Amino acid sequence: EDQVTQSPEALRLQEGESSSLNCSYTVSGLRGLFWYRQDPGKGPEFLFTLYSAGEEKEKERLKATLTKKESFLHITAPKPEDSATYLCAVRTGSARQLTFGSGTQLTVLP
Amino acid sequence: DAGITQSPRHKVTETGTPVTLRCHQTENHRYMYWYRQDPGHGLRLIHYSYGVKDTDKGEVSDGYSVSRSKTEDFLLTLESATSSQTSVYFCAISPRISGGGQETQYFGPGTRLLVL
């Protein structure tokens, strides 16, 4: 059974304090790993798709990396507006179904 | 903006009543999905569709049915609502992938359902 585990569940950082969020996965043949950002009361917002080990993608202060067993979302010099829940998901079916982790709630303090 | 709307955005209903949630897209994408989101469980797939009248079950489909009679609309029905179906429901679409593009899903704004 495909599984996605995210850690930590919650993370509090000071503004400018860089850190990483972890997403470990167990799937039979990875066909895509996805990162989303979700603000309270809103739908998830797409950030990145990664397909193969060694792949990296960047967007502003965020950088996603992928290994054969896990993915990391690195946040460099975060700002309070980066506060959100970050969700990781893997593609699990021929109709592009996704299996999500429970998310990491990030709070960046000014 | 991926052109996804959900209605209603909020609903309060009573146990045992039928409830239908609507997802509407403006882009004619083939794949559509219904998820529910609960604290501690993340997003879980209820049903999905890969074309008009083509649907299938997801991880948590018990107590739910779906219909897709037009490309743009995907309906989720709770046949007889229970308190355990109190949740936030999200619809998503997966666009066609153009050359060099990334596969993804875009989500609607969600429907908050409270079953009393």
CSV table of C-alpha atoms in Angstrom, one decimal:
chain,number,residue,atom,x,y,z
A,1,GLU,CA,0.0,0.0,0.0
A,2,ASP,CA,1.3,3.5,-0.9
A,3,GLN,CA,2.1,5.6,2.1
A,4,VAL,CA,3.3,9.1,2.6
A,5,THR,CA,4.7,10.4,6.0
A,6,GLN,CA,5.5,14.0,6.7
A,7,SER,CA,7.7,15.3,9.5
A,8,PRO,CA,7.6,17.3,11.7
A,9,GLU,CA,3.9,17.8,12.2
A,10,ALA,CA,4.5,21.4,13.2
A,11,LEU,CA,7.5,23.7,13.0
A,12,ARG,CA,8.1,27.1,14.4
A,13,LEU,CA,10.9,29.2,13.0
A,14,GLN,CA,12.2,32.7,13.5
A,15,GLU,CA,12.2,34.9,10.4
A,16,GLY,CA,15.4,34.2,8.5
A,17,GLU,CA,16.0,30.8,10.2
A,18,SER,CA,16.4,28.3,7.4
A,19,SER,CA,15.1,24.7,7.8
A,20,SER,CA,13.8,21.6,6.0
A,21,LEU,CA,10.5,19.7,5.9
A,22,ASN,CA,10.6,16.0,5.3
A,23,CYS,CA,8.4,13.7,3.2
A,24,SER,CA,9.1,10.0,3.2
A,25,TYR,CA,7.2,7.7,0.9
A,26,THR,CA,6.6,4.1,0.1
A,27,VAL,CA,5.2,3.4,-3.4
A,28,SER,CA,5.5,0.7,-6.0
A,29,GLY,CA,7.1,2.8,-8.7
A,30,LEU,CA,7.1,6.5,-8.2
A,31,ARG,CA,5.4,8.4,-11.0
A,32,GLY,CA,5.6,11.8,-9.4
A,33,LEU,CA,6.0,13.5,-6.0
A,34,PHE,CA,4.1,16.7,-5.4
A,35,TRP,CA,4.4,19.6,-3.0
A,36,TYR,CA,1.5,21.9,-2.1
A,37,ARG,CA,1.1,24.9,0.2
A,38,GLN,CA,-2.2,25.4,2.0
A,39,ASP,CA,-3.3,28.5,3.8
A,40,PRO,CA,-6.1,28.3,6.4
A,41,GLY,CA,-9.6,28.1,4.8
A,42,LYS,CA,-8.3,27.7,1.3
A,43,GLY,CA,-7.5,24.9,-1.2
A,44,PRO,CA,-4.0,23.5,-1.6
A,45,GLU,CA,-1.8,25.6,-4.0
A,46,PHE,CA,0.6,23.7,-6.3
A,47,LEU,CA,4.3,24.2,-5.7
A,48,PHE,CA,6.4,21.5,-7.4
A,49,THR,CA,6.3,18.1,-9.1
A,50,LEU,CA,9.4,15.9,-8.9
A,51,TYR,CA,9.8,12.7,-10.9
A,52,SER,CA,13.2,11.1,-10.3
A,53,ALA,CA,15.9,10.8,-7.6
A,54,GLY,CA,18.4,13.7,-7.8
A,55,GLU,CA,15.8,16.1,-9.2
A,56,GLU,CA,15.6,19.6,-7.6
A,57,LYS,CA,13.2,22.5,-8.2
A,58,GLU,CA,13.2,26.0,-6.8
A,59,LYS,CA,10.7,28.8,-6.3
A,60,GLU,CA,11.6,31.9,-4.4
A,61,ARG,CA,12.7,30.8,-0.9
A,62,LEU,CA,11.6,27.2,-1.5
A,63,LYS,CA,13.7,24.3,-2.9
A,64,ALA,CA,12.4,20.8,-3.3
A,65,THR,CA,14.7,17.7,-3.6
A,66,LEU,CA,14.0,14.1,-4.2
A,67,THR,CA,15.8,10.8,-3.3
A,68,LYS,CA,14.6,7.2,-3.8
A,69,LYS,CA,12.9,7.2,-0.4
A,70,GLU,CA,12.1,10.8,0.6
A,71,SER,CA,11.8,14.4,-0.5
A,72,PHE,CA,12.8,17.5,1.3
A,73,LEU,CA,11.4,21.0,1.1
A,74,HIS,CA,14.1,23.4,2.1
A,75,ILE,CA,13.0,26.9,3.2
A,76,THR,CA,15.8,29.5,3.0
A,77,ALA,CA,15.5,32.7,5.1
A,78,PRO,CA,11.8,32.3,5.6
A,79,LYS,CA,9.4,35.2,6.1
A,80,PRO,CA,6.2,35.4,8.1
A,81,GLU,CA,4.2,35.1,4.8
A,82,ASP,CA,5.7,31.6,4.3
A,83,SER,CA,3.6,30.4,7.3
A,84,ALA,CA,1.2,27.8,6.0
A,85,THR,CA,0.7,24.0,5.9
A,86,TYR,CA,2.9,22.2,3.4
A,87,LEU,CA,1.5,19.0,1.9
A,88,CYS,CA,3.4,16.3,0.1
A,89,ALA,CA,1.7,13.7,-2.2
A,90,VAL,CA,2.6,10.9,-4.5
A,91,ARG,CA,0.8,9.8,-7.7
A,92,THR,CA,-0.7,6.4,-7.1
A,93,GLY,CA,-2.8,5.5,-10.1
A,94,SER,CA,-3.3,5.6,-13.9
A,95,ALA,CA,-5.8,8.4,-13.5
A,96,ARG,CA,-3.3,10.5,-11.7
A,97,GLN,CA,-4.7,9.9,-8.3
A,98,LEU,CA,-2.7,11.3,-5.4
A,99,THR,CA,-2.0,10.0,-1.9
A,100,PHE,CA,-1.3,12.8,0.5
A,101,GLY,CA,0.7,13.0,3.8
A,102,SER,CA,-0.8,14.7,6.8
A,103,GLY,CA,1.2,17.9,6.3
A,104,THR,CA,3.6,20.1,8.2
A,105,GLN,CA,2.3,23.3,9.7
A,106,LEU,CA,4.9,25.9,9.4
A,107,THR,CA,4.9,29.1,11.5
A,108,VAL,CA,7.4,31.8,10.8
A,109,LEU,CA,7.7,34.4,13.6
A,110,PRO,CA,8.7,38.0,12.9
B,1,ASP,CA,-6.8,30.6,-11.2
B,2,ALA,CA,-7.6,27.1,-12.5
B,3,GLY,CA,-11.2,27.9,-13.2
B,4,ILE,CA,-12.7,25.6,-10.5
B,5,THR,CA,-15.7,26.6,-8.5
B,6,GLN,CA,-17.5,24.6,-5.8
B,7,SER,CA,-21.0,25.0,-4.5
B,8,PRO,CA,-22.2,25.4,-1.9
B,9,ARG,CA,-19.2,26.8,0.0
B,10,HIS,CA,-20.8,26.1,3.4
B,11,LYS,CA,-23.6,23.8,4.3
B,12,VAL,CA,-25.2,22.6,7.5
B,13,THR,CA,-27.5,19.6,7.3
B,14,GLU,CA,-29.1,16.9,9.5
B,15,THR,CA,-28.2,13.3,9.8
B,16,GLY,CA,-30.0,11.1,7.3
B,17,THR,CA,-30.6,13.8,4.7
B,18,PRO,CA,-29.1,13.6,1.2
B,19,VAL,CA,-26.6,16.2,0.2
B,20,THR,CA,-25.1,17.0,-3.2
B,21,LEU,CA,-21.9,19.1,-3.7
B,22,ARG,CA,-21.1,20.5,-7.1
B,23,CYS,CA,-17.7,21.0,-8.7
B,24,HIS,CA,-17.6,23.1,-11.9
B,25,GLN,CA,-14.6,23.6,-14.2
B,26,THR,CA,-14.3,26.0,-17.1
B,27,GLU,CA,-11.3,24.4,-18.9
B,28,ASN,CA,-12.7,21.0,-20.2
B,29,HIS,CA,-10.1,18.9,-18.4
B,30,ARG,CA,-10.6,15.2,-18.5
B,31,TYR,CA,-9.6,14.2,-14.9
B,32,MET,CA,-11.6,15.4,-11.8
B,33,TYR,CA,-11.4,14.4,-8.2
B,34,TRP,CA,-13.2,14.7,-4.9
B,35,TYR,CA,-11.2,14.7,-1.6
B,36,ARG,CA,-12.1,15.2,2.0
B,37,GLN,CA,-9.8,16.8,4.5
B,38,ASP,CA,-10.0,16.1,8.2
B,39,PRO,CA,-7.6,17.0,11.0
B,40,GLY,CA,-4.8,14.4,11.4
B,41,HIS,CA,-5.7,12.7,8.1
B,42,GLY,CA,-4.7,15.1,5.4
B,43,LEU,CA,-6.5,14.9,2.1
B,44,ARG,CA,-8.1,11.6,1.2
B,45,LEU,CA,-9.5,10.6,-2.2
B,46,ILE,CA,-13.2,9.8,-2.3
B,47,HIS,CA,-14.0,9.3,-6.0
B,48,TYR,CA,-12.4,10.4,-9.3
B,49,SER,CA,-13.4,10.7,-12.9
B,50,TYR,CA,-11.5,10.2,-16.1
B,51,GLY,CA,-14.2,11.3,-18.5
B,52,VAL,CA,-17.9,11.8,-18.9
B,53,LYS,CA,-19.7,8.9,-17.2
B,54,ASP,CA,-16.3,7.4,-16.3
B,55,THR,CA,-15.8,7.3,-12.5
B,56,ASP,CA,-14.1,5.1,-9.9
B,57,LYS,CA,-13.8,4.8,-6.2
B,58,GLY,CA,-11.0,6.2,-4.1
B,59,GLU,CA,-9.7,5.4,-0.6
B,60,VAL,CA,-12.8,6.5,1.3
B,61,SER,CA,-15.8,6.0,-1.0
B,62,ASP,CA,-18.2,4.3,1.4
B,63,GLY,CA,-21.4,6.5,1.8
B,64,TYR,CA,-20.6,8.6,-1.3
B,65,SER,CA,-21.6,8.5,-4.9
B,66,VAL,CA,-20.6,10.6,-7.9
B,67,SER,CA,-21.9,11.5,-11.3
B,68,ARG,CA,-20.4,13.2,-14.3
B,69,SER,CA,-22.8,13.8,-17.1
B,70,LYS,CA,-20.9,16.8,-18.6
B,71,THR,CA,-17.2,17.4,-18.8
B,72,GLU,CA,-17.4,20.5,-16.7
B,73,ASP,CA,-19.5,19.2,-13.8
B,74,PHE,CA,-18.6,16.6,-11.2
B,75,LEU,CA,-21.2,16.0,-8.5
B,76,LEU,CA,-20.6,14.3,-5.1
B,77,THR,CA,-23.7,13.0,-3.3
B,78,LEU,CA,-23.9,11.8,0.3
B,79,GLU,CA,-26.9,9.5,0.1
B,80,SER,CA,-27.7,9.7,3.8
B,81,ALA,CA,-25.4,12.1,5.6
B,82,THR,CA,-23.8,11.0,8.9
B,83,SER,CA,-21.9,13.0,11.5
B,84,SER,CA,-18.7,11.2,10.4
B,85,GLN,CA,-19.0,12.9,7.0
B,86,THR,CA,-18.6,16.4,8.6
B,87,SER,CA,-15.5,17.6,6.8
B,88,VAL,CA,-14.1,20.0,4.3
B,89,TYR,CA,-14.5,18.7,0.7
B,90,PHE,CA,-12.2,19.7,-2.1
B,91,CYS,CA,-12.6,19.2,-5.8
B,92,ALA,CA,-9.5,19.0,-8.0
B,93,ILE,CA,-8.7,18.9,-11.7
B,94,SER,CA,-5.6,17.6,-13.5
B,95,PRO,CA,-4.9,19.5,-16.7
B,96,ARG,CA,-3.5,18.1,-19.9
B,97,ILE,CA,0.3,18.1,-19.8
B,98,SER,CA,1.8,20.2,-22.6
B,99,GLY,CA,5.4,19.7,-23.8
B,100,GLY,CA,7.9,20.1,-20.9
B,101,GLY,CA,5.1,20.8,-18.5
B,102,GLN,CA,4.5,19.3,-15.1
B,103,GLU,CA,1.7,17.1,-14.1
B,104,THR,CA,-0.3,18.5,-11.2
B,105,GLN,CA,-3.7,18.9,-9.7
B,106,TYR,CA,-5.4,22.2,-9.1
B,107,PHE,CA,-7.8,22.5,-6.2
B,108,GLY,CA,-11.1,24.4,-5.7
B,109,PRO,CA,-11.8,26.6,-2.7
B,110,GLY,CA,-13.5,23.8,-0.7
B,111,THR,CA,-17.0,23.2,0.8
B,112,ARG,CA,-17.4,23.1,4.6
B,113,LEU,CA,-20.0,20.5,5.5
B,114,LEU,CA,-21.4,20.1,9.0
B,115,VAL,CA,-23.7,17.2,9.6
B,116,LEU,CA,-25.7,17.6,12.9
